[in-house]
GROMACS .gro file of C-alpha atoms in nm:
model
  442
    1MET     CA    1   0.000   0.000   0.000
    2ARG     CA    2   0.280   0.239   0.089
    3ALA     CA    3   0.438   0.163  -0.246
    4CYS     CA    4   0.115   0.256  -0.426
    5TRP     CA    5   0.088   0.583  -0.241
    6SER     CA    6   0.454   0.652  -0.316
    7VAL     CA    7   0.398   0.596  -0.689
    8LEU     CA    8   0.090   0.819  -0.686
    9GLY     CA    9   0.276   1.090  -0.499
   10LEU     CA   10   0.563   1.077  -0.742
   11SER     CA   11   0.322   1.098  -1.035
   12LEU     CA   12   0.149   1.405  -0.892
   13LEU     CA   13   0.484   1.563  -0.819
   14TYR     CA   14   0.593   1.493  -1.176
   15VAL     CA   15   0.282   1.655  -1.322
   16SER     CA   16   0.317   1.953  -1.091
   17VAL     CA   17   0.681   2.001  -1.178
   18GLU     CA   18   0.608   1.957  -1.549
   19CYS     CA   19   0.349   2.234  -1.539
   20LEU     CA   20   0.587   2.462  -1.352
   21LEU     CA   21   0.860   2.409  -1.608
   22PRO     CA   22   0.829   2.617  -1.925
   23PRO     CA   23   0.731   2.419  -2.236
   24SER     CA   24   0.997   2.324  -2.487
   25LYS     CA   25   1.003   2.467  -2.839
   26GLU     CA   26   0.819   2.162  -2.970
   27GLU     CA   27   0.560   2.186  -2.692
   28LEU     CA   28   0.507   2.559  -2.764
   29GLN     CA   29   0.442   2.466  -3.124
   30GLN     CA   30   0.193   2.202  -3.022
   31ILE     CA   31  -0.009   2.424  -2.789
   32SER     CA   32   0.003   2.701  -3.053
   33GLN     CA   33  -0.159   2.459  -3.296
   34TYR     CA   34  -0.440   2.398  -3.049
   35GLY     CA   35  -0.501   2.774  -3.027
   36GLU     CA   36  -0.474   2.819  -3.402
   37LYS     CA   37  -0.742   2.557  -3.449
   38TYR     CA   38  -0.978   2.767  -3.234
   39VAL     CA   39  -0.897   3.083  -3.437
   40ASP     CA   40  -0.949   2.890  -3.761
   41GLN     CA   41  -1.295   2.785  -3.648
   42GLU     CA   42  -1.388   3.141  -3.548
   43ILE     CA   43  -1.270   3.277  -3.883
   44GLU     CA   44  -1.465   3.011  -4.070
   45THR     CA   45  -1.779   3.092  -3.871
   46ALA     CA   46  -1.733   3.463  -3.941
   47ILE     CA   47  -1.680   3.405  -4.314
   48ASN     CA   48  -2.003   3.206  -4.327
   49GLY     CA   49  -2.174   3.493  -4.144
   50VAL     CA   50  -2.045   3.740  -4.403
   51LYS     CA   51  -2.177   3.510  -4.672
   52GLU     CA   52  -2.522   3.542  -4.511
   53MET     CA   53  -2.484   3.921  -4.527
   54LYS     CA   54  -2.406   3.894  -4.897
   55THR     CA   55  -2.703   3.665  -4.960
   56MET     CA   56  -2.929   3.905  -4.770
   57MET     CA   57  -2.811   4.196  -4.983
   58GLU     CA   58  -2.859   3.999  -5.305
   59LYS     CA   59  -3.220   3.931  -5.205
   60SER     CA   60  -3.260   4.301  -5.129
   61GLU     CA   61  -3.123   4.387  -5.473
   62GLU     CA   62  -3.388   4.168  -5.636
   63ASP     CA   63  -3.658   4.353  -5.441
   64HIS     CA   64  -3.490   4.680  -5.533
   65LYS     CA   65  -3.528   4.608  -5.906
   66LYS     CA   66  -3.901   4.547  -5.858
   67PHE     CA   67  -3.925   4.868  -5.657
   68ILE     CA   68  -3.754   5.069  -5.932
   69SER     CA   69  -3.988   4.923  -6.194
   70SER     CA   70  -4.299   5.017  -5.990
   71LEU     CA   71  -4.157   5.359  -5.915
   72GLU     CA   72  -4.080   5.439  -6.278
   73LYS     CA   73  -4.429   5.332  -6.387
   74THR     CA   74  -4.597   5.546  -6.120
   75LYS     CA   75  -4.371   5.842  -6.195
   76LYS     CA   76  -4.463   5.829  -6.565
   77GLN     CA   77  -4.835   5.818  -6.481
   78LYS     CA   78  -4.794   6.107  -6.238
   79GLU     CA   79  -4.603   6.322  -6.488
   80ASP     CA   80  -4.857   6.255  -6.766
   81ALA     CA   81  -5.149   6.355  -6.543
   82LEU     CA   82  -4.970   6.664  -6.419
   83LYS     CA   83  -4.883   6.769  -6.775
   84THR     CA   84  -5.249   6.730  -6.874
   85ALA     CA   85  -5.355   6.947  -6.577
   86GLN     CA   86  -5.102   7.213  -6.670
   87ASP     CA   87  -5.227   7.216  -7.031
   88MET     CA   88  -5.590   7.249  -6.919
   89GLU     CA   89  -5.501   7.536  -6.686
   90GLU     CA   90  -5.324   7.715  -6.970
   91LYS     CA   91  -5.629   7.679  -7.196
   92LEU     CA   92  -5.856   7.816  -6.922
   93ASN     CA   93  -5.628   8.116  -6.887
   94GLU     CA   94  -5.646   8.173  -7.262
   95GLU     CA   95  -6.027   8.172  -7.253
   96GLN     CA   96  -6.043   8.429  -6.976
   97SER     CA   97  -5.790   8.660  -7.145
   98VAL     CA   98  -6.069   8.831  -7.344
   99CYS     CA   99  -6.191   8.994  -7.023
  100ASN     CA  100  -5.849   9.029  -6.867
  101ASP     CA  101  -5.895   9.386  -6.737
  102THR     CA  102  -6.210   9.302  -6.543
  103MET     CA  103  -6.057   8.981  -6.411
  104GLN     CA  104  -5.736   9.152  -6.306
  105ALA     CA  105  -5.920   9.425  -6.119
  106LEU     CA  106  -6.113   9.167  -5.917
  107TRP     CA  107  -5.795   8.970  -5.860
  108GLU     CA  108  -5.608   9.268  -5.716
  109GLU     CA  109  -5.881   9.310  -5.457
  110CYS     CA  110  -5.913   8.938  -5.393
  111LYS     CA  111  -5.545   8.880  -5.312
  112PRO     CA  112  -5.506   9.112  -5.008
  113CYS     CA  113  -5.837   8.986  -4.869
  114LEU     CA  114  -5.718   8.627  -4.891
  115LYS     CA  115  -5.387   8.714  -4.729
  116ASN     CA  116  -5.541   8.913  -4.440
  117THR     CA  117  -5.809   8.650  -4.376
  118CYS     CA  118  -5.551   8.371  -4.368
  119VAL     CA  119  -5.320   8.557  -4.128
  120LYS     CA  120  -5.618   8.642  -3.905
  121TYR     CA  121  -5.730   8.284  -3.864
  122TYR     CA  122  -5.375   8.157  -3.833
  123SER     CA  123  -5.274   8.402  -3.561
  124ARG     CA  124  -5.582   8.321  -3.352
  125THR     CA  125  -5.447   7.973  -3.280
  126CYS     CA  126  -5.080   7.965  -3.373
  127THR     CA  127  -4.826   8.141  -3.153
  128SER     CA  128  -4.577   8.244  -3.422
  129GLY     CA  129  -4.511   8.257  -3.795
  130SER     CA  130  -4.806   8.470  -3.911
  131GLY     CA  131  -4.573   8.709  -4.096
  132LEU     CA  132  -4.409   8.418  -4.279
  133VAL     CA  133  -4.747   8.271  -4.372
  134GLY     CA  134  -4.862   8.606  -4.512
  135ARG     CA  135  -4.547   8.656  -4.721
  136GLN     CA  136  -4.557   8.302  -4.859
  137LEU     CA  137  -4.923   8.331  -4.958
  138GLU     CA  138  -4.865   8.669  -5.121
  139GLU     CA  139  -4.575   8.529  -5.326
  140PHE     CA  140  -4.789   8.236  -5.434
  141LEU     CA  141  -5.085   8.453  -5.538
  142ASN     CA  142  -4.857   8.676  -5.743
  143ARG     CA  143  -4.737   8.372  -5.939
  144VAL     CA  144  -5.074   8.215  -6.025
  145SER     CA  145  -5.374   8.317  -6.234
  146PRO     CA  146  -5.703   8.441  -6.084
  147PHE     CA  147  -5.872   8.117  -6.187
  148SER     CA  148  -5.633   7.918  -5.969
  149ILE     CA  149  -5.832   7.971  -5.652
  150TRP     CA  150  -6.138   7.806  -5.811
  151ILE     CA  151  -5.974   7.522  -6.002
  152ASN     CA  152  -5.747   7.378  -5.734
  153GLY     CA  153  -5.462   7.579  -5.875
  154GLN     CA  154  -5.277   7.556  -5.547
  155ASN     CA  155  -5.262   7.181  -5.600
  156ILE     CA  156  -5.087   7.222  -5.934
  157GLU     CA  157  -4.807   7.421  -5.774
  158THR     CA  158  -4.798   7.188  -5.474
  159LEU     CA  159  -4.772   6.886  -5.704
  160GLU     CA  160  -4.498   7.051  -5.908
  161LYS     CA  161  -4.299   7.122  -5.591
  162GLU     CA  162  -4.355   6.775  -5.458
  163ASP     CA  163  -4.245   6.621  -5.786
  164GLN     CA  164  -3.911   6.799  -5.747
  165GLN     CA  165  -3.883   6.693  -5.383
  166GLN     CA  166  -3.970   6.333  -5.468
  167SER     CA  167  -3.698   6.325  -5.733
  168GLN     CA  168  -3.446   6.453  -5.480
  169ARG     CA  169  -3.562   6.205  -5.218
  170PHE     CA  170  -3.536   5.919  -5.468
  171GLN     CA  171  -3.181   6.023  -5.561
  172ASP     CA  172  -3.084   6.033  -5.193
  173LEU     CA  173  -3.234   5.688  -5.133
  174GLU     CA  174  -3.056   5.546  -5.436
  175ARG     CA  175  -2.725   5.695  -5.323
  176ARG     CA  176  -2.762   5.556  -4.972
  177TYR     CA  177  -2.874   5.219  -5.104
  178GLY     CA  178  -2.567   5.208  -5.327
  179GLU     CA  179  -2.345   5.288  -5.028
  180VAL     CA  180  -2.497   5.001  -4.829
  181ALA     CA  181  -2.460   4.759  -5.121
  182ASP     CA  182  -2.098   4.869  -5.177
  183GLY     CA  183  -2.027   4.835  -4.805
  184VAL     CA  184  -2.154   4.477  -4.797
  185ASP     CA  185  -1.961   4.393  -5.116
  186ASN     CA  186  -1.641   4.534  -4.969
  187ILE     CA  187  -1.680   4.338  -4.645
  188PHE     CA  188  -1.752   4.025  -4.847
  189LEU     CA  189  -1.455   4.067  -5.082
  190ASP     CA  190  -1.215   4.148  -4.799
  191SER     CA  191  -1.341   3.837  -4.621
  192MET     CA  192  -1.269   3.636  -4.935
  193ARG     CA  193  -0.909   3.753  -4.922
  194VAL     CA  194  -0.895   3.612  -4.570
  195PHE     CA  195  -1.056   3.290  -4.690
  196ASP     CA  196  -0.803   3.265  -4.971
  197HIS     CA  197  -0.517   3.298  -4.725
  198MET     CA  198  -0.672   3.047  -4.486
  199HIS     CA  199  -0.725   2.802  -4.770
  200SER     CA  200  -0.360   2.828  -4.866
  201LEU     CA  201  -0.260   2.753  -4.506
  202HIS     CA  202  -0.508   2.469  -4.455
  203PRO     CA  203  -0.627   2.339  -4.794
  204TYR     CA  204  -0.749   2.021  -4.630
  205HIS     CA  205  -0.954   2.199  -4.365
  206THR     CA  206  -1.129   2.503  -4.509
  207PRO     CA  207  -1.445   2.428  -4.713
  208SER     CA  208  -1.452   2.553  -5.072
  209ILE     CA  209  -1.759   2.775  -5.038
  210PHE     CA  210  -1.626   3.086  -5.210
  211SER     CA  211  -1.448   3.172  -5.530
  212ARG     CA  212  -1.104   3.328  -5.523
  213PRO     CA  213  -1.123   3.711  -5.517
  214THR     CA  214  -0.928   3.901  -5.780
  215GLN     CA  215  -0.947   4.257  -5.649
  216PHE     CA  216  -0.876   4.435  -5.323
  217TYR     CA  217  -1.154   4.637  -5.162
  218ARG     CA  218  -1.131   4.823  -4.837
  219SER     CA  219  -1.391   4.729  -4.580
  220PRO     CA  220  -1.605   5.019  -4.452
  221LEU     CA  221  -1.509   4.905  -4.102
  222HIS     CA  222  -1.184   5.093  -4.158
  223ASP     CA  223  -1.367   5.420  -4.224
  224SER     CA  224  -1.385   5.639  -3.914
  225GLU     CA  225  -1.711   5.791  -4.043
  226PHE     CA  226  -1.882   5.452  -4.075
  227HIS     CA  227  -2.133   5.418  -3.789
  228GLY     CA  228  -2.334   5.124  -3.916
  229PHE     CA  229  -2.558   5.051  -4.214
  230ARG     CA  230  -2.872   5.173  -4.039
  231SER     CA  231  -2.716   5.515  -3.988
  232MET     CA  232  -2.713   5.552  -4.366
  233PHE     CA  233  -3.094   5.541  -4.379
  234HIS     CA  234  -3.211   5.667  -4.040
  235PRO     CA  235  -3.190   6.041  -4.132
  236MET     CA  236  -3.419   5.979  -4.430
  237MET     CA  237  -3.732   5.950  -4.214
  238GLU     CA  238  -3.666   6.291  -4.066
  239MET     CA  239  -3.601   6.437  -4.410
  240ALA     CA  240  -3.923   6.283  -4.543
  241ARG     CA  241  -4.117   6.430  -4.251
  242ASN     CA  242  -3.974   6.776  -4.313
  243ILE     CA  243  -4.032   6.770  -4.687
  244PHE     CA  244  -4.364   6.593  -4.726
  245GLY     CA  245  -4.535   6.645  -4.393
  246SER     CA  246  -4.739   6.938  -4.521
  247PHE     CA  247  -4.848   6.803  -4.859
  248GLY     CA  248  -5.083   6.533  -4.735
  249THR     CA  249  -5.345   6.773  -4.599
  250TYR     CA  250  -5.390   6.956  -4.927
  251MET     CA  251  -5.418   6.642  -5.136
  252GLY     CA  252  -5.613   6.415  -4.902
  253SER     CA  253  -5.316   6.186  -4.846
  254ASP     CA  254  -5.341   5.912  -4.586
  255ILE     CA  255  -4.963   5.906  -4.535
  256GLU     CA  256  -4.880   6.004  -4.180
  257PHE     CA  257  -4.549   6.126  -4.044
  258PRO     CA  258  -4.510   6.128  -3.663
  259ALA     CA  259  -4.494   6.481  -3.527
  260LYS     CA  260  -4.197   6.602  -3.329
  261GLU     CA  261  -4.252   6.632  -2.959
  262GLY     CA  262  -4.212   6.945  -2.757
  263SER     CA  263  -4.330   7.199  -3.018
  264GLU     CA  264  -4.597   7.413  -2.857
  265ASN     CA  265  -4.914   7.459  -3.066
  266GLU     CA  266  -4.752   7.298  -3.368
  267ASP     CA  267  -5.020   7.029  -3.387
  268VAL     CA  268  -5.324   7.232  -3.287
  269VAL     CA  269  -5.593   7.146  -3.541
  270ILE     CA  270  -5.772   7.433  -3.713
  271THR     CA  271  -6.100   7.315  -3.864
  272LYS     CA  272  -6.270   7.644  -3.944
  273PRO     CA  273  -6.303   7.806  -4.187
  274PHE     CA  274  -6.124   7.534  -4.387
  275GLY     CA  275  -6.436   7.325  -4.442
  276ASP     CA  276  -6.391   6.955  -4.381
  277ASP     CA  277  -6.012   6.975  -4.399
  278LYS     CA  278  -5.803   6.962  -4.084
  279MET     CA  279  -5.492   7.175  -4.088
  280THR     CA  280  -5.228   7.244  -3.826
  281CYS     CA  281  -5.009   7.544  -3.761
  282ARG     CA  282  -4.707   7.363  -3.898
  283GLU     CA  283  -4.889   7.260  -4.215
  284ILE     CA  284  -5.015   7.610  -4.294
  285ARG     CA  285  -4.671   7.755  -4.233
  286ARG     CA  286  -4.508   7.499  -4.464
  287ASN     CA  287  -4.763   7.549  -4.740
  288SER     CA  288  -4.969   7.863  -4.699
  289ALA     CA  289  -5.130   7.802  -5.040
  290GLY     CA  290  -5.379   7.599  -4.841
  291CYS     CA  291  -5.526   7.930  -4.730
  292ILE     CA  292  -5.697   7.951  -5.071
  293LYS     CA  293  -5.971   7.747  -4.906
  294LEU     CA  294  -6.069   8.080  -4.747
  295ARG     CA  295  -6.187   8.218  -5.084
  296GLU     CA  296  -6.552   8.206  -4.975
  297GLU     CA  297  -6.466   8.468  -4.711
  298CYS     CA  298  -6.383   8.730  -4.975
  299GLU     CA  299  -6.654   8.878  -5.201
  300LYS     CA  300  -6.416   8.982  -5.480
  301CYS     CA  301  -6.276   8.632  -5.493
  302LYS     CA  302  -6.628   8.490  -5.524
  303GLU     CA  303  -6.705   8.727  -5.812
  304ILE     CA  304  -6.417   8.581  -6.013
  305GLN     CA  305  -6.596   8.248  -6.018
  306HIS     CA  306  -6.899   8.396  -6.195
  307ILE     CA  307  -6.735   8.638  -6.436
  308ASP     CA  308  -6.869   8.608  -6.794
  309CYS     CA  309  -6.620   8.659  -7.075
  310SER     CA  310  -6.819   8.739  -7.395
  311GLY     CA  311  -7.096   8.497  -7.305
  312LYS     CA  312  -6.852   8.219  -7.214
  313ASN     CA  313  -6.782   8.129  -6.853
  314PRO     CA  314  -6.457   7.924  -6.848
  315LEU     CA  315  -6.522   7.792  -6.497
  316GLU     CA  316  -6.849   7.629  -6.604
  317GLY     CA  317  -6.719   7.456  -6.917
  318PRO     CA  318  -6.564   7.115  -6.995
  319LEU     CA  319  -6.206   7.243  -6.955
  320LYS     CA  320  -6.250   7.286  -6.581
  321GLU     CA  321  -6.390   6.933  -6.552
  322GLU     CA  322  -6.099   6.788  -6.748
  323LEU     CA  323  -5.854   6.983  -6.537
  324GLU     CA  324  -6.002   6.854  -6.214
  325LYS     CA  325  -5.992   6.494  -6.342
  326ALA     CA  326  -5.627   6.533  -6.440
  327LEU     CA  327  -5.547   6.686  -6.100
  328ALA     CA  328  -5.720   6.401  -5.920
  329LEU     CA  329  -5.507   6.151  -6.114
  330ALA     CA  330  -5.188   6.347  -6.051
  331GLU     CA  331  -5.267   6.358  -5.679
  332ARG     CA  332  -5.340   5.987  -5.670
  333PHE     CA  333  -5.014   5.891  -5.844
  334THR     CA  334  -4.819   6.136  -5.629
  335GLN     CA  335  -4.951   5.965  -5.317
  336GLU     CA  336  -4.870   5.621  -5.461
  337TYR     CA  337  -4.517   5.739  -5.537
  338ASN     CA  338  -4.477   5.863  -5.180
  339LYS     CA  339  -4.601   5.531  -5.044
  340LEU     CA  340  -4.352   5.341  -5.259
  341LEU     CA  341  -4.066   5.560  -5.138
  342LYS     CA  342  -4.172   5.524  -4.777
  343SER     CA  343  -4.215   5.147  -4.812
  344PHE     CA  344  -3.870   5.110  -4.966
  345GLU     CA  345  -3.715   5.327  -4.696
  346GLU     CA  346  -3.875   5.125  -4.416
  347GLU     CA  347  -3.764   4.800  -4.578
  348MET     CA  348  -3.408   4.927  -4.603
  349LEU     CA  349  -3.411   5.036  -4.239
  350LYS     CA  350  -3.507   4.680  -4.141
  351THR     CA  351  -3.246   4.531  -4.373
  352SER     CA  352  -2.975   4.766  -4.252
  353GLU     CA  353  -3.052   4.677  -3.890
  354LEU     CA  354  -3.005   4.307  -3.974
  355LEU     CA  355  -2.686   4.387  -4.163
  356ASP     CA  356  -2.555   4.578  -3.862
  357SER     CA  357  -2.632   4.280  -3.639
  358PHE     CA  358  -2.445   4.044  -3.872
  359ASN     CA  359  -2.162   4.292  -3.918
  360LYS     CA  360  -2.117   4.335  -3.544
  361GLN     CA  361  -2.088   3.960  -3.502
  362PHE     CA  362  -1.894   3.862  -3.813
  363GLY     CA  363  -1.767   4.171  -3.995
  364TRP     CA  364  -1.440   4.176  -3.803
  365VAL     CA  365  -1.308   3.900  -4.029
  366SER     CA  366  -1.288   4.143  -4.324
  367SER     CA  367  -1.033   4.352  -4.135
  368LEU     CA  368  -0.791   4.060  -4.157
  369ALA     CA  369  -0.748   4.112  -4.533
  370ASN     CA  370  -0.411   4.280  -4.477
  371HIS     CA  371  -0.328   4.123  -4.140
  372THR     CA  372  -0.275   3.754  -4.211
  373LYS     CA  373   0.066   3.747  -4.375
  374SER     CA  374   0.280   3.674  -4.070
  375GLU     CA  375   0.545   3.406  -4.124
  376ASP     CA  376   0.454   3.268  -3.781
  377GLY     CA  377   0.103   3.180  -3.897
  378ILE     CA  378  -0.216   3.333  -3.765
  379PHE     CA  379  -0.163   3.238  -3.401
  380LYS     CA  380   0.149   3.150  -3.204
  381ILE     CA  381   0.220   3.126  -2.834
  382LYS     CA  382   0.562   3.279  -2.779
  383VAL     CA  383   0.625   3.256  -2.405
  384VAL     CA  384   0.469   3.056  -2.121
  385LYS     CA  385   0.596   3.132  -1.775
  386SER     CA  386   0.442   2.994  -1.456
  387ARG     CA  387   0.437   3.219  -1.151
  388THR     CA  388   0.496   3.092  -0.799
  389SER     CA  389   0.204   3.108  -0.563
  390GLU     CA  390   0.218   3.228  -0.202
  391ASP     CA  391  -0.028   2.954  -0.118
  392PRO     CA  392   0.155   2.620  -0.143
  393GLU     CA  393  -0.173   2.439  -0.198
  394LYS     CA  394  -0.257   2.645  -0.510
  395GLN     CA  395  -0.090   2.645  -0.847
  396GLY     CA  396   0.048   2.982  -0.951
  397ASP     CA  397  -0.099   3.170  -1.249
  398THR     CA  398   0.070   3.154  -1.588
  399ASN     CA  399   0.199   3.448  -1.790
  400VAL     CA  400   0.153   3.401  -2.164
  401SER     CA  401   0.276   3.607  -2.459
  402VAL     CA  402   0.105   3.541  -2.792
  403LYS     CA  403   0.125   3.660  -3.149
  404LEU     CA  404  -0.206   3.692  -3.337
  405PHE     CA  405  -0.204   3.776  -3.708
  406ASP     CA  406   0.029   4.070  -3.774
  407GLU     CA  407  -0.052   4.240  -3.445
  408PRO     CA  408   0.211   4.317  -3.179
  409GLU     CA  409   0.259   4.052  -2.915
  410MET     CA  410  -0.008   4.041  -2.646
  411SER     CA  411   0.029   3.920  -2.287
  412PHE     CA  412  -0.233   3.745  -2.077
  413ILE     CA  413  -0.256   3.574  -1.740
  414VAL     CA  414  -0.413   3.228  -1.727
  415PRO     CA  415  -0.540   3.094  -1.392
  416GLY     CA  416  -0.306   2.841  -1.237
  417ASP     CA  417  -0.569   2.568  -1.221
  418ILE     CA  418  -0.544   2.533  -1.601
  419PRO     CA  419  -0.201   2.388  -1.685
  420TRP     CA  420  -0.037   2.482  -2.013
  421ASN     CA  421  -0.049   2.124  -2.141
  422ASP     CA  422  -0.430   2.123  -2.115
  423PRO     CA  423  -0.597   2.197  -2.456
  424LYS     CA  424  -0.830   2.433  -2.271
  425PHE     CA  425  -0.526   2.649  -2.196
  426SER     CA  426  -0.460   2.716  -2.564
  427GLU     CA  427  -0.825   2.776  -2.641
  428MET     CA  428  -0.859   3.024  -2.354
  429VAL     CA  429  -0.552   3.218  -2.466
  430ALA     CA  430  -0.667   3.218  -2.831
  431LYS     CA  431  -1.012   3.342  -2.730
  432GLU     CA  432  -0.867   3.621  -2.515
  433ALA     CA  433  -0.636   3.728  -2.798
  434LEU     CA  434  -0.913   3.724  -3.058
  435ASP     CA  435  -1.155   3.914  -2.832
  436HIS     CA  436  -0.887   4.173  -2.773
  437TYR     CA  437  -0.833   4.206  -3.148
  438LYS     CA  438  -1.205   4.252  -3.215
  439GLN     CA  439  -1.222   4.530  -2.954
  440MET     CA  440  -0.930   4.711  -3.115
  441ILE     CA  441  -1.089   4.725  -3.462
  442VAL     CA  442  -1.431   4.848  -3.346
   0.00000   0.00000   0.00000
């Protein structure tokens, strides 16, 4: 029995002494291989994650083509209807030109009445901006014909303005979409460079799931101004609110943009004397042409509606009816165009959030494109040194110096209860080194 205990004691002493002694060159190489295997697996997982990002973006690009097709069709319909409305308005103006002097005299008295009435009703509820509303309305009235106030003329100008704004919004969306697509492509192609290097190191281990890249692209992760894919689209909702928030009221749109909080009286609804329409202070200030709905408050404005030019009243003929039909179509297609833009923007916000989630988890691998050329391989444990413990019953911690990729050597402390000849030792060190690397590139 004593002999058995002696053998056991010697064995434990041998293991203890072995763990205290630094590993030989061959042993360092062996435990480095254990750690490199862990890093290999993490890189492979990340590359597969980047592949998912690429697949997600390819699906988005298919949807994007359908979106562009629908958008172009709606835009053409909108432009045709608006052109028809503009032509009808021009013909109405030609018909009333035979009694231009009479019409102009009424118009000059109608305009200040409209302006004063609008400012009066606005200032009763809204705390500021009445001067701006008055100036904007005056500028609008000086640009349009007298017939405009009776043939939805304010909608023609509103639609023309919105057409310009929609074009600008579409260009911004396309630019941002292109930036997201390029960003994903760059991450993917940089990751393929890493895959190519890994495949050359371990041709028997790495699965052939990608083709060999032929060009170098810089991952957006290296750009100090890159704050995530979602940040490319998030400002668009605010821009859309600012640009289009006021148009819906004048065209009966059911598109809603959430109001900003904390703006006193900005969302107070004014229902009279605007008929059935509901308008807010913000909406009137953004588009004071809506004040034309006050035309019934001004006698001279009402007289314009009934003026007879040589036995022909333009506002009671077929031209007015055709104009109103064309306007209704233009408004309808304008709203459809807005809905398409909003739908695309919301879809891209969702997609970009998913891309950010994938990028946060896997995108780090693309940063290795220029950091995997070390002659020592991708992971190597350089030094292992056990520390003595003050407690004789406890194993001292171990100091470890490692080389990961092309980065400077890193040092870590491994708890003494995990000896260096335990495979868990190498995996723990490799994980610590890789986590440290990921933190540095964020």
